[in-house]
mmCIF file of N, CA, C and O in Angstrom:
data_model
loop_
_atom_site.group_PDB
_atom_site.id
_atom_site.type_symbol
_atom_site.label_atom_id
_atom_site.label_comp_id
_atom_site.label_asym_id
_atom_site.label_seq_id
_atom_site.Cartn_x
_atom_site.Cartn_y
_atom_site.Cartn_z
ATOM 1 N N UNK A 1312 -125.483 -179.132 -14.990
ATOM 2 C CA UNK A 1312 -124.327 -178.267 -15.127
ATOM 3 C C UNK A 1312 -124.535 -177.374 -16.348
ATOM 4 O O UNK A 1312 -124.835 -177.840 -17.447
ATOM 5 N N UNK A 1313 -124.371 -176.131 -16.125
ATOM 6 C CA UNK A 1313 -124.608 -175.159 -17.005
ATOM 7 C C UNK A 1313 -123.457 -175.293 -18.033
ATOM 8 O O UNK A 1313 -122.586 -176.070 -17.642
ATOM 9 N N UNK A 1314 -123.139 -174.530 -19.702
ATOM 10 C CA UNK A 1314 -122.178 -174.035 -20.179
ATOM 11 C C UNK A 1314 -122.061 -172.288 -19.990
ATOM 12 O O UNK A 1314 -122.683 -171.420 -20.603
ATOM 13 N N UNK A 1315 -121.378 -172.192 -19.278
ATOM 14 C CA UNK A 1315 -120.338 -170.926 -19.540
ATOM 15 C C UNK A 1315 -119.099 -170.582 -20.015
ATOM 16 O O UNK A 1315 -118.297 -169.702 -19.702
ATOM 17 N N UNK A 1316 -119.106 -171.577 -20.949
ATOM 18 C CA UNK A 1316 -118.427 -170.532 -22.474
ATOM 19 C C UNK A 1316 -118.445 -169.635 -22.804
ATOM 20 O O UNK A 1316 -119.413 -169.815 -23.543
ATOM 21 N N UNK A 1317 -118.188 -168.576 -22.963
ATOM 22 C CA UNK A 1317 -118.009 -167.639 -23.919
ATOM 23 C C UNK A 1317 -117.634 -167.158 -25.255
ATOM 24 O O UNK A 1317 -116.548 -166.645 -25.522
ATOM 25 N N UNK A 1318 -118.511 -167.336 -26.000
ATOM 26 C CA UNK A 1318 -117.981 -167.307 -27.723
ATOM 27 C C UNK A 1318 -117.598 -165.595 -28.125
ATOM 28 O O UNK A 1318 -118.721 -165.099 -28.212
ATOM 29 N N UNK A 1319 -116.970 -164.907 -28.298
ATOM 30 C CA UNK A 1319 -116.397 -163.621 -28.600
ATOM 31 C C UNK A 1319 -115.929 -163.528 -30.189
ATOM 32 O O UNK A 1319 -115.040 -164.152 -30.768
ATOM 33 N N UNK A 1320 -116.936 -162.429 -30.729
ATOM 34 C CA UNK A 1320 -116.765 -162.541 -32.638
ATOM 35 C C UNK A 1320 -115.694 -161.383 -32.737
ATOM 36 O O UNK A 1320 -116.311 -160.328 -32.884
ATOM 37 N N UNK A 1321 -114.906 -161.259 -32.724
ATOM 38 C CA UNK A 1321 -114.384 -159.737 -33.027
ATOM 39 C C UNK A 1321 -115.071 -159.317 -33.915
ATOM 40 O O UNK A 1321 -116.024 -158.702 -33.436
ATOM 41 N N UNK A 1322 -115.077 -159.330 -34.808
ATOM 42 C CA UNK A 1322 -116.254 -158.732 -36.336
ATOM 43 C C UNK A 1322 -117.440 -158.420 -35.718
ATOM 44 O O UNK A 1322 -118.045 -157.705 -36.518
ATOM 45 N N UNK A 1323 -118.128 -158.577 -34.684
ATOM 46 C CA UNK A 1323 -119.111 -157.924 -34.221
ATOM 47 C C UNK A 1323 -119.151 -157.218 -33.118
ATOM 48 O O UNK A 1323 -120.064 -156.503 -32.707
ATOM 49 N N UNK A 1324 -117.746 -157.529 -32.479
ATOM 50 C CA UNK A 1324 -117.663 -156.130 -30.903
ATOM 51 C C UNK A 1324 -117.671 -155.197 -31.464
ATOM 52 O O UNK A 1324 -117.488 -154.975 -32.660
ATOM 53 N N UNK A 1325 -117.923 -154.456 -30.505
ATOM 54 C CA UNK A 1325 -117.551 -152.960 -30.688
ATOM 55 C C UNK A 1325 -116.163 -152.775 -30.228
ATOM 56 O O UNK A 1325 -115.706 -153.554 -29.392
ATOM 57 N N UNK A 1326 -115.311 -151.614 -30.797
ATOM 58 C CA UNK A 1326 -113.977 -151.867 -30.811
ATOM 59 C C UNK A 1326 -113.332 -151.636 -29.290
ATOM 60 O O UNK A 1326 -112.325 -152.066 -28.727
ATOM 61 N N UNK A 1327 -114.449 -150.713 -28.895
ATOM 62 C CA UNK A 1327 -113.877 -150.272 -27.647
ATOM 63 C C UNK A 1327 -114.097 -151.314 -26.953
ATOM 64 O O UNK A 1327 -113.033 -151.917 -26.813
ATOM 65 N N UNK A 1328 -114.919 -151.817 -26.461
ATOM 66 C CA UNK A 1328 -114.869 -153.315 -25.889
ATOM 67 C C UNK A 1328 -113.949 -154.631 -26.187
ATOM 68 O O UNK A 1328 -113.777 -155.624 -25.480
ATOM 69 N N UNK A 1329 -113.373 -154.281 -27.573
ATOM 70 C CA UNK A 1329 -112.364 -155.252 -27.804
ATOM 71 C C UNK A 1329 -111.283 -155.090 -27.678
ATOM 72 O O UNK A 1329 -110.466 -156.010 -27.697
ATOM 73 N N UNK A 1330 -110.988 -153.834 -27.510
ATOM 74 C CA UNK A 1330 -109.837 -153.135 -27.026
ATOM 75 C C UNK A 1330 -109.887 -153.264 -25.524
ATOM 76 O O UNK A 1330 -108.771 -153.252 -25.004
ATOM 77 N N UNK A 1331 -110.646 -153.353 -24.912
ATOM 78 C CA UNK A 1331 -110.774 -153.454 -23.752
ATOM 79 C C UNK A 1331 -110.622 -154.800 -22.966
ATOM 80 O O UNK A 1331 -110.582 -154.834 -21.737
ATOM 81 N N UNK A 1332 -110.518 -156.208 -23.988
ATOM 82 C CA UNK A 1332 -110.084 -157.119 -22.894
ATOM 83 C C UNK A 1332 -108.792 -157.500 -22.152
ATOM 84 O O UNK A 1332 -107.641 -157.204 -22.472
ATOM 85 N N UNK A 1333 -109.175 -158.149 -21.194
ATOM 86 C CA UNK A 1333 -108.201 -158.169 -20.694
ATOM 87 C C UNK A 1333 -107.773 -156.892 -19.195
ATOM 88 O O UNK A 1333 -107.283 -157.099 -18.085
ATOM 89 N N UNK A 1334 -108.135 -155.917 -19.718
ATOM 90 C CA UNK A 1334 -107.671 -154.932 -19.085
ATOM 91 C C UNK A 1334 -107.376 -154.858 -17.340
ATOM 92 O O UNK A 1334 -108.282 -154.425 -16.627
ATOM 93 N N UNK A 1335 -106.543 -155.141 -16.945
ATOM 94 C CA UNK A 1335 -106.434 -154.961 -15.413
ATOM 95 C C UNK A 1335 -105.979 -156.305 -15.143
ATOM 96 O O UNK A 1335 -105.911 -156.703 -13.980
ATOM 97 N N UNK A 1336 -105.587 -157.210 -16.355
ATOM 98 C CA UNK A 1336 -105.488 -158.730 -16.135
ATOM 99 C C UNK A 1336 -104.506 -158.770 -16.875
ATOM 100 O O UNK A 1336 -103.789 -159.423 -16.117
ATOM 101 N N UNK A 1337 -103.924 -158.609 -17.696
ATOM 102 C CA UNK A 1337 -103.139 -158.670 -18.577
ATOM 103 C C UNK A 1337 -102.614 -157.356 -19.214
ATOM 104 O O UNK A 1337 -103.223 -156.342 -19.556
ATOM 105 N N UNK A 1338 -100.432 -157.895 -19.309
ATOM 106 C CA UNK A 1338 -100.138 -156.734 -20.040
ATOM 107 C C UNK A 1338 -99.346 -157.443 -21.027
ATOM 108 O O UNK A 1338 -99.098 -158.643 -21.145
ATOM 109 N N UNK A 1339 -99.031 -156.506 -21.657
ATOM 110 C CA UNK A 1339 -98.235 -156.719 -23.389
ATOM 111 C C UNK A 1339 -96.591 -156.039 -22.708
ATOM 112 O O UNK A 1339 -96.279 -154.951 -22.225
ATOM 113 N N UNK A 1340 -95.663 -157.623 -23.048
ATOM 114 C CA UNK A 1340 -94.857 -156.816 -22.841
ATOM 115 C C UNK A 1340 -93.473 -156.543 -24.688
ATOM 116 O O UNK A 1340 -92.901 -157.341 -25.431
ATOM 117 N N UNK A 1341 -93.540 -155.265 -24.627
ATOM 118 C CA UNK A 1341 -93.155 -155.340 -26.000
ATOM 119 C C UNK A 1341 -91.353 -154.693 -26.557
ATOM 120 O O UNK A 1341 -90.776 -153.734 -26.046
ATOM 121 N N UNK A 1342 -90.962 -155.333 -27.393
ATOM 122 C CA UNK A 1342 -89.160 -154.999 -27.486
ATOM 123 C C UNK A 1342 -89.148 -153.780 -28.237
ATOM 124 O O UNK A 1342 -89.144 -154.254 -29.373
ATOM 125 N N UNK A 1343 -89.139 -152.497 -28.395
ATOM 126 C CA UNK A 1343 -88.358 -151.406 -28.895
ATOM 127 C C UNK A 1343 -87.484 -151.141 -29.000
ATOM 128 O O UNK A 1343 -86.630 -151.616 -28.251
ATOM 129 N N UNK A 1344 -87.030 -149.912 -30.317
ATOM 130 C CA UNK A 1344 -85.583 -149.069 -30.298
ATOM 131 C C UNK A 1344 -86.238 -148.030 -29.927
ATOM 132 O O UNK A 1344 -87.423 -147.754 -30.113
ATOM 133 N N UNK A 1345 -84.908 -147.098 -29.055
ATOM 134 C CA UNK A 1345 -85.817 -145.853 -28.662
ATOM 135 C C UNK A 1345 -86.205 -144.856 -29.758
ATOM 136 O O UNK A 1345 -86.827 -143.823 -29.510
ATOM 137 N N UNK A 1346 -85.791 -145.231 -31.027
ATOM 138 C CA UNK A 1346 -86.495 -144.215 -31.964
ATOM 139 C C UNK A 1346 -88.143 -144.052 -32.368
ATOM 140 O O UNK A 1346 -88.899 -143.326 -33.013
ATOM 141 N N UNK A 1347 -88.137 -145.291 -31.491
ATOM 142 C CA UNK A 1347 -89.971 -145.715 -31.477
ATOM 143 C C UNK A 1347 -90.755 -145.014 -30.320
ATOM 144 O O UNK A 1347 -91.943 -144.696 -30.262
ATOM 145 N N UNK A 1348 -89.635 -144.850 -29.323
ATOM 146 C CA UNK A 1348 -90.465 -144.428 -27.425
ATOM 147 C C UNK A 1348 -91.378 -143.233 -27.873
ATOM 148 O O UNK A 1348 -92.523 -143.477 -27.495
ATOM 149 N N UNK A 1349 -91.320 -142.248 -28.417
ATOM 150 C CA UNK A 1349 -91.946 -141.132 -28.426
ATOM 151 C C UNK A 1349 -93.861 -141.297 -29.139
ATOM 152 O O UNK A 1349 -94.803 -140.529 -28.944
ATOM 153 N N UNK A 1350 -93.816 -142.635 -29.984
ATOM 154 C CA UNK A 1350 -94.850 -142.445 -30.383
ATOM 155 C C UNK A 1350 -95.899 -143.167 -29.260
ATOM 156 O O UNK A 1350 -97.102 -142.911 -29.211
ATOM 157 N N UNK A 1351 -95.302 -143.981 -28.499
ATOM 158 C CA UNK A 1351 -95.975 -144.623 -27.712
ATOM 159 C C UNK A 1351 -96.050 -143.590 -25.647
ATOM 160 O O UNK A 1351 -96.740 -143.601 -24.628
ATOM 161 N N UNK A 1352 -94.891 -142.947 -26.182
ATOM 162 C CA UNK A 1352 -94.610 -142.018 -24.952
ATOM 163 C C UNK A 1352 -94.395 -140.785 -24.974
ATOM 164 O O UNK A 1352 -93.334 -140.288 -24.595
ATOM 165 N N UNK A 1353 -95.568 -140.008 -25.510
ATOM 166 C CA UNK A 1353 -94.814 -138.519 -26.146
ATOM 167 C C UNK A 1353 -94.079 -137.872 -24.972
ATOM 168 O O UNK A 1353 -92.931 -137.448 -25.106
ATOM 169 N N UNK A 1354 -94.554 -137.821 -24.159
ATOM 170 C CA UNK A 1354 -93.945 -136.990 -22.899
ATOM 171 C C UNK A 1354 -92.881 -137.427 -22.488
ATOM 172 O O UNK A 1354 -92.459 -136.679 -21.605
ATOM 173 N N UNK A 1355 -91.915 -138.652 -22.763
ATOM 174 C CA UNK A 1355 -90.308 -139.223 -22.399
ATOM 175 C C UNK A 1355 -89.419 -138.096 -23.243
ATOM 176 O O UNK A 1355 -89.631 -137.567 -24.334
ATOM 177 N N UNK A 1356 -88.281 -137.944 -22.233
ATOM 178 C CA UNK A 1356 -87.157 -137.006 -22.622
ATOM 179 C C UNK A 1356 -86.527 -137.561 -23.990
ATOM 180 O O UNK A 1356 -86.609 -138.788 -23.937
ATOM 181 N N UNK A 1357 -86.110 -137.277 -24.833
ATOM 182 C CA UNK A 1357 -84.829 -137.435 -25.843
ATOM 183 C C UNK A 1357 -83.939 -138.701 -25.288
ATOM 184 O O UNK A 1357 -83.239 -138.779 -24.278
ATOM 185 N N UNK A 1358 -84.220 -139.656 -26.311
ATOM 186 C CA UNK A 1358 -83.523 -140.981 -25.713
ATOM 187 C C UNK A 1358 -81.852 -140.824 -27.184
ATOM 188 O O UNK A 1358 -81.813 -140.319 -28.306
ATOM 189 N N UNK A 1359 -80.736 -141.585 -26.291
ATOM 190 C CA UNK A 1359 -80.100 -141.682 -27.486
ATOM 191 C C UNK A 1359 -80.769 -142.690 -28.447
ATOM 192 O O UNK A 1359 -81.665 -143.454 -28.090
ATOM 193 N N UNK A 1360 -80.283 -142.632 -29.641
ATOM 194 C CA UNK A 1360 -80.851 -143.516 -30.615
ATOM 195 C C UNK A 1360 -80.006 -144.842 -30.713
ATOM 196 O O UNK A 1360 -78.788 -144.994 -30.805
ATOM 197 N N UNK A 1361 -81.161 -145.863 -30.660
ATOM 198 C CA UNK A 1361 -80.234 -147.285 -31.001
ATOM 199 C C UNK A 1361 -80.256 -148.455 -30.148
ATOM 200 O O UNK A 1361 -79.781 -149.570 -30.365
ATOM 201 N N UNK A 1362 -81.109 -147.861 -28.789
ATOM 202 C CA UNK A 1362 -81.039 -148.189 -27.402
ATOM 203 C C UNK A 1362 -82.045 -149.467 -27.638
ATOM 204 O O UNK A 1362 -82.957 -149.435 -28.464
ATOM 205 N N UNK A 1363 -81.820 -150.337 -26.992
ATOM 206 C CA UNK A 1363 -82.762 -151.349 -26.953
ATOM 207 C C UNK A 1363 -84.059 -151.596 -25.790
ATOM 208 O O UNK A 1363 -83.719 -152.272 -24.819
ATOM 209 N N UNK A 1364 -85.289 -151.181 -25.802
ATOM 210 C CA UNK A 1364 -85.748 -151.180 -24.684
ATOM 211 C C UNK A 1364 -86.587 -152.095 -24.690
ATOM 212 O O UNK A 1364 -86.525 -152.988 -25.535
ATOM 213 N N UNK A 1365 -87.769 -152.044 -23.522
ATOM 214 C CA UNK A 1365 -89.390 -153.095 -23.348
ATOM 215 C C UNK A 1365 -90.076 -151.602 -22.912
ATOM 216 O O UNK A 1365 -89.717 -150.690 -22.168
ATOM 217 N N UNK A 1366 -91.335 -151.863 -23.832
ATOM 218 C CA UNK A 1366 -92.425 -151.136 -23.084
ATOM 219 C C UNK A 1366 -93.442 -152.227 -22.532
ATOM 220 O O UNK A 1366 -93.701 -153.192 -23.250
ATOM 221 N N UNK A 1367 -93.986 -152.111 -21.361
ATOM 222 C CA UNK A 1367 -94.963 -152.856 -20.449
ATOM 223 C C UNK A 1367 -96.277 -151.882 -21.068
ATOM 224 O O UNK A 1367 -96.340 -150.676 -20.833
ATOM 225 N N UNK A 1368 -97.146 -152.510 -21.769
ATOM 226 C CA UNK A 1368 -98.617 -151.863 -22.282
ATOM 227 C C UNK A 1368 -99.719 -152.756 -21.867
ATOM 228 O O UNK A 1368 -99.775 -153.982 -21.956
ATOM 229 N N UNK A 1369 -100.695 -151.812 -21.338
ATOM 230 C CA UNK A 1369 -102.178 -152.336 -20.826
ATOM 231 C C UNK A 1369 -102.534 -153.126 -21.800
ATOM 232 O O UNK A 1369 -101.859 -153.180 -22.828
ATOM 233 N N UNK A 1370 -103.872 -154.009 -21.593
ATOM 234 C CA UNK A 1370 -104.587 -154.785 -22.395
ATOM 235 C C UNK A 1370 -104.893 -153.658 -24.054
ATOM 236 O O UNK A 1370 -104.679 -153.978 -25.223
ATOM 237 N N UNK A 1371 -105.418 -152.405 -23.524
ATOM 238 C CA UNK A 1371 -105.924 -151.951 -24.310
ATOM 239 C C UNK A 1371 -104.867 -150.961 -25.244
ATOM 240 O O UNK A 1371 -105.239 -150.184 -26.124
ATOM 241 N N UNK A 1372 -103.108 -151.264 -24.704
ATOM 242 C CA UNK A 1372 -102.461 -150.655 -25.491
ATOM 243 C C UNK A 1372 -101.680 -149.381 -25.134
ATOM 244 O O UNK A 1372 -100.877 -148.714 -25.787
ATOM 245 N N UNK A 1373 -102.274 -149.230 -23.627
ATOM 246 C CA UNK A 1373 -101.989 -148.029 -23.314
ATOM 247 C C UNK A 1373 -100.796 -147.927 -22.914
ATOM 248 O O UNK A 1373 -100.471 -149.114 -22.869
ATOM 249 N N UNK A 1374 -99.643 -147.170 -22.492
ATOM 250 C CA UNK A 1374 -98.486 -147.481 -22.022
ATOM 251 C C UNK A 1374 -98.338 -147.064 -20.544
ATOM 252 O O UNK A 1374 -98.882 -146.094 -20.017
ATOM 253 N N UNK A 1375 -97.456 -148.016 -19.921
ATOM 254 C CA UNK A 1375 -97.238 -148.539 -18.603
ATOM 255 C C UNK A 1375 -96.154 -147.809 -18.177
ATOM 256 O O UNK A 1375 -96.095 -146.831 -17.432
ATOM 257 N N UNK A 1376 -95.209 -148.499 -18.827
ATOM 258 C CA UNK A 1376 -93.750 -148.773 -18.344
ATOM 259 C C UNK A 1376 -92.909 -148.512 -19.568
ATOM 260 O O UNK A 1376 -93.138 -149.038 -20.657
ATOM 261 N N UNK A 1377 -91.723 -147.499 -19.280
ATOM 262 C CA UNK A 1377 -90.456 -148.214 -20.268
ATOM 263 C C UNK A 1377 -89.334 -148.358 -19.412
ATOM 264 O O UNK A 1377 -89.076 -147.589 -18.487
ATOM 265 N N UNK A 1378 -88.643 -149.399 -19.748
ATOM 266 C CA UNK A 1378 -87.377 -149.946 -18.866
ATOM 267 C C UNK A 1378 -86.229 -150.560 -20.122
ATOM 268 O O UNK A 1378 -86.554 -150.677 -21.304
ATOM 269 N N UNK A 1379 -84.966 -150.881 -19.618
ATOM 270 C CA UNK A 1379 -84.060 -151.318 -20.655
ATOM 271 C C UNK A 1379 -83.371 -152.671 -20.419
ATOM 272 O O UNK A 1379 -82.223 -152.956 -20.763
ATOM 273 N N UNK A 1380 -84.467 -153.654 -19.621
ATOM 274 C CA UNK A 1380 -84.153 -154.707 -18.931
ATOM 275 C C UNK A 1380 -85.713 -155.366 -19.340
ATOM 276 O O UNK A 1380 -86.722 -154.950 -18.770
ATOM 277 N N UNK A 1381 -85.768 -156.392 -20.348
ATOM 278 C CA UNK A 1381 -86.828 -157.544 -20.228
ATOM 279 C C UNK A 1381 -87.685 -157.959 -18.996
ATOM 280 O O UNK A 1381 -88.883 -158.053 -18.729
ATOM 281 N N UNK A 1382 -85.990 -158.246 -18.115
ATOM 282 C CA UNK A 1382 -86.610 -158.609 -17.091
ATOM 283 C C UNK A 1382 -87.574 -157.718 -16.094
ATOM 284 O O UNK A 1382 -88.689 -158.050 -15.692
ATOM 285 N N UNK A 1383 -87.088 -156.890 -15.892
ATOM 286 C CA UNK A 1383 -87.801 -155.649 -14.930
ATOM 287 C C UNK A 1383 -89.207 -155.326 -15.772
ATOM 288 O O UNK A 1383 -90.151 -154.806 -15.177
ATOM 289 N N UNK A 1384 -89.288 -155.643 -17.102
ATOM 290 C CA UNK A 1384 -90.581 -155.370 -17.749
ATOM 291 C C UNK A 1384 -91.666 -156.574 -17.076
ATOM 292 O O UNK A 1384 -92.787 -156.330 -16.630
ATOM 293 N N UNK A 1385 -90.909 -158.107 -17.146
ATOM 294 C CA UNK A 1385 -91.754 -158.639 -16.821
ATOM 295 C C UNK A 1385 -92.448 -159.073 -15.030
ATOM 296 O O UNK A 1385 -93.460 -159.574 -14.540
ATOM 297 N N UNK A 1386 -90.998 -158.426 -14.538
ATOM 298 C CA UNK A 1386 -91.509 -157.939 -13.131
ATOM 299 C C UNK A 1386 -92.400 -157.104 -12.322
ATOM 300 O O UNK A 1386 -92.803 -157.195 -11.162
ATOM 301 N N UNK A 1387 -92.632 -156.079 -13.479
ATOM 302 C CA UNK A 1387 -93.230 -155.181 -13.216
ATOM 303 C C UNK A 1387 -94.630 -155.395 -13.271
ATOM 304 O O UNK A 1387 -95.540 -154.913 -12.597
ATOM 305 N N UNK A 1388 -94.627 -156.273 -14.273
ATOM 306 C CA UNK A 1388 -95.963 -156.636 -14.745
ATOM 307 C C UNK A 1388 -96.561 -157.360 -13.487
ATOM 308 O O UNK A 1388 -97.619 -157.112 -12.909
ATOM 309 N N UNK A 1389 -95.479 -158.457 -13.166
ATOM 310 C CA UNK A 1389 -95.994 -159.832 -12.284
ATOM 311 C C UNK A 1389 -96.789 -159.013 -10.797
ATOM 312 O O UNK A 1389 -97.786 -159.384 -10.177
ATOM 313 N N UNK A 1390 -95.847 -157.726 -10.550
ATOM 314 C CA UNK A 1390 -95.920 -157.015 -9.420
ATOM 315 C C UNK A 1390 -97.072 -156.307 -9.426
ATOM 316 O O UNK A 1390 -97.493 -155.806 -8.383
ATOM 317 N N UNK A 1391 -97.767 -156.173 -10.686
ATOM 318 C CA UNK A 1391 -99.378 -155.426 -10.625
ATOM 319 C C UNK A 1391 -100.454 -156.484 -10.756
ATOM 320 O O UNK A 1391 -101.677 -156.356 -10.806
ATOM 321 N N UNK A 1392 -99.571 -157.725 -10.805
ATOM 322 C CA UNK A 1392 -100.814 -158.903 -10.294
ATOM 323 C C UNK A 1392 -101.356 -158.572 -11.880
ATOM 324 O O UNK A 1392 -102.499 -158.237 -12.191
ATOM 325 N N UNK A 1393 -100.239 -158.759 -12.746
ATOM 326 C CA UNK A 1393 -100.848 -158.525 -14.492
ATOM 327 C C UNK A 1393 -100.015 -159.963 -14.937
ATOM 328 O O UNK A 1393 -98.809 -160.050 -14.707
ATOM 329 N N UNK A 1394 -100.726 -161.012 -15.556
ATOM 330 C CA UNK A 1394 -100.311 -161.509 -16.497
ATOM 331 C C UNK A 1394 -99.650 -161.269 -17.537
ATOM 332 O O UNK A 1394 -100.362 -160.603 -18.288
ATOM 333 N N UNK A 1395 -98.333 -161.524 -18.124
ATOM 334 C CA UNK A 1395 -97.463 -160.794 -18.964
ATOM 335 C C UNK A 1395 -97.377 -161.677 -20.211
ATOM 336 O O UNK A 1395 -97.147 -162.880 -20.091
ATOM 337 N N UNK A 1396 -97.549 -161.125 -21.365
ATOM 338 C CA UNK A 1396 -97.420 -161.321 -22.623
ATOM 339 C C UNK A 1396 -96.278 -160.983 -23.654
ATOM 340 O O UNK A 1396 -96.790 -160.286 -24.530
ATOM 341 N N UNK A 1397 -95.529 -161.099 -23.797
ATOM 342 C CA UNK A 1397 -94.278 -160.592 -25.142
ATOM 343 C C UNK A 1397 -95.291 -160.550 -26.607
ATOM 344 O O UNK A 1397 -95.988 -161.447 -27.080
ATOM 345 N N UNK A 1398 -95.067 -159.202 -27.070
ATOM 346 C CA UNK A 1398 -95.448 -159.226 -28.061
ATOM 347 C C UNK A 1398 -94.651 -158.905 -29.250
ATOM 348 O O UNK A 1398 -93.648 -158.412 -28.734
ATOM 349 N N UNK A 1399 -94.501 -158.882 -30.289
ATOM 350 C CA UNK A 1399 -93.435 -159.528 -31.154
ATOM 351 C C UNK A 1399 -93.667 -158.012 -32.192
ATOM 352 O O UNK A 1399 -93.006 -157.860 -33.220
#
């Protein structure tokens, strides 16, 4: 029987590859105020301020989804066959 382990150094990936796990397997699902949406979503309309949302983000950070329901964040996720993560 073989080992296939995988030992992974971050200090020696390259970033783009470390940025890259996960990807297509896993999403980040994360709590915002909408005074935050624009840096992660430049192209979203003018939100009022104060609003409580989730953004759904790729492995590598990218953004998915914004919704104003947890739940629908983590549905959304389940529904792309993505493992869902809360990130803090």
């Amino acid at each position: 029987m073989s080992d296939t382990t995988l030992t992974l150094d971050p200090d020696t990936m390259d970033p783009n590859a470390l940025a890259s796990l996960g990807e297509g397997h896993v999403a980040y699902i994360r709590a915002m105020r909408s005074e935050e949406v624009k840096r992660l979503f430049p192209q979203a309309p003018d939100l009022t301020p104060g609003l409580d949302l989730f953004a759904v983000l790729s492995a590598s950070g990218a953004p998915i989804l914004l919704t104003d329901s947890r739940d629908a964040a983590f549905a959304n996720a389940w529904a792309h066959d993505l493992q869902a993560l809360s990130v803090h």
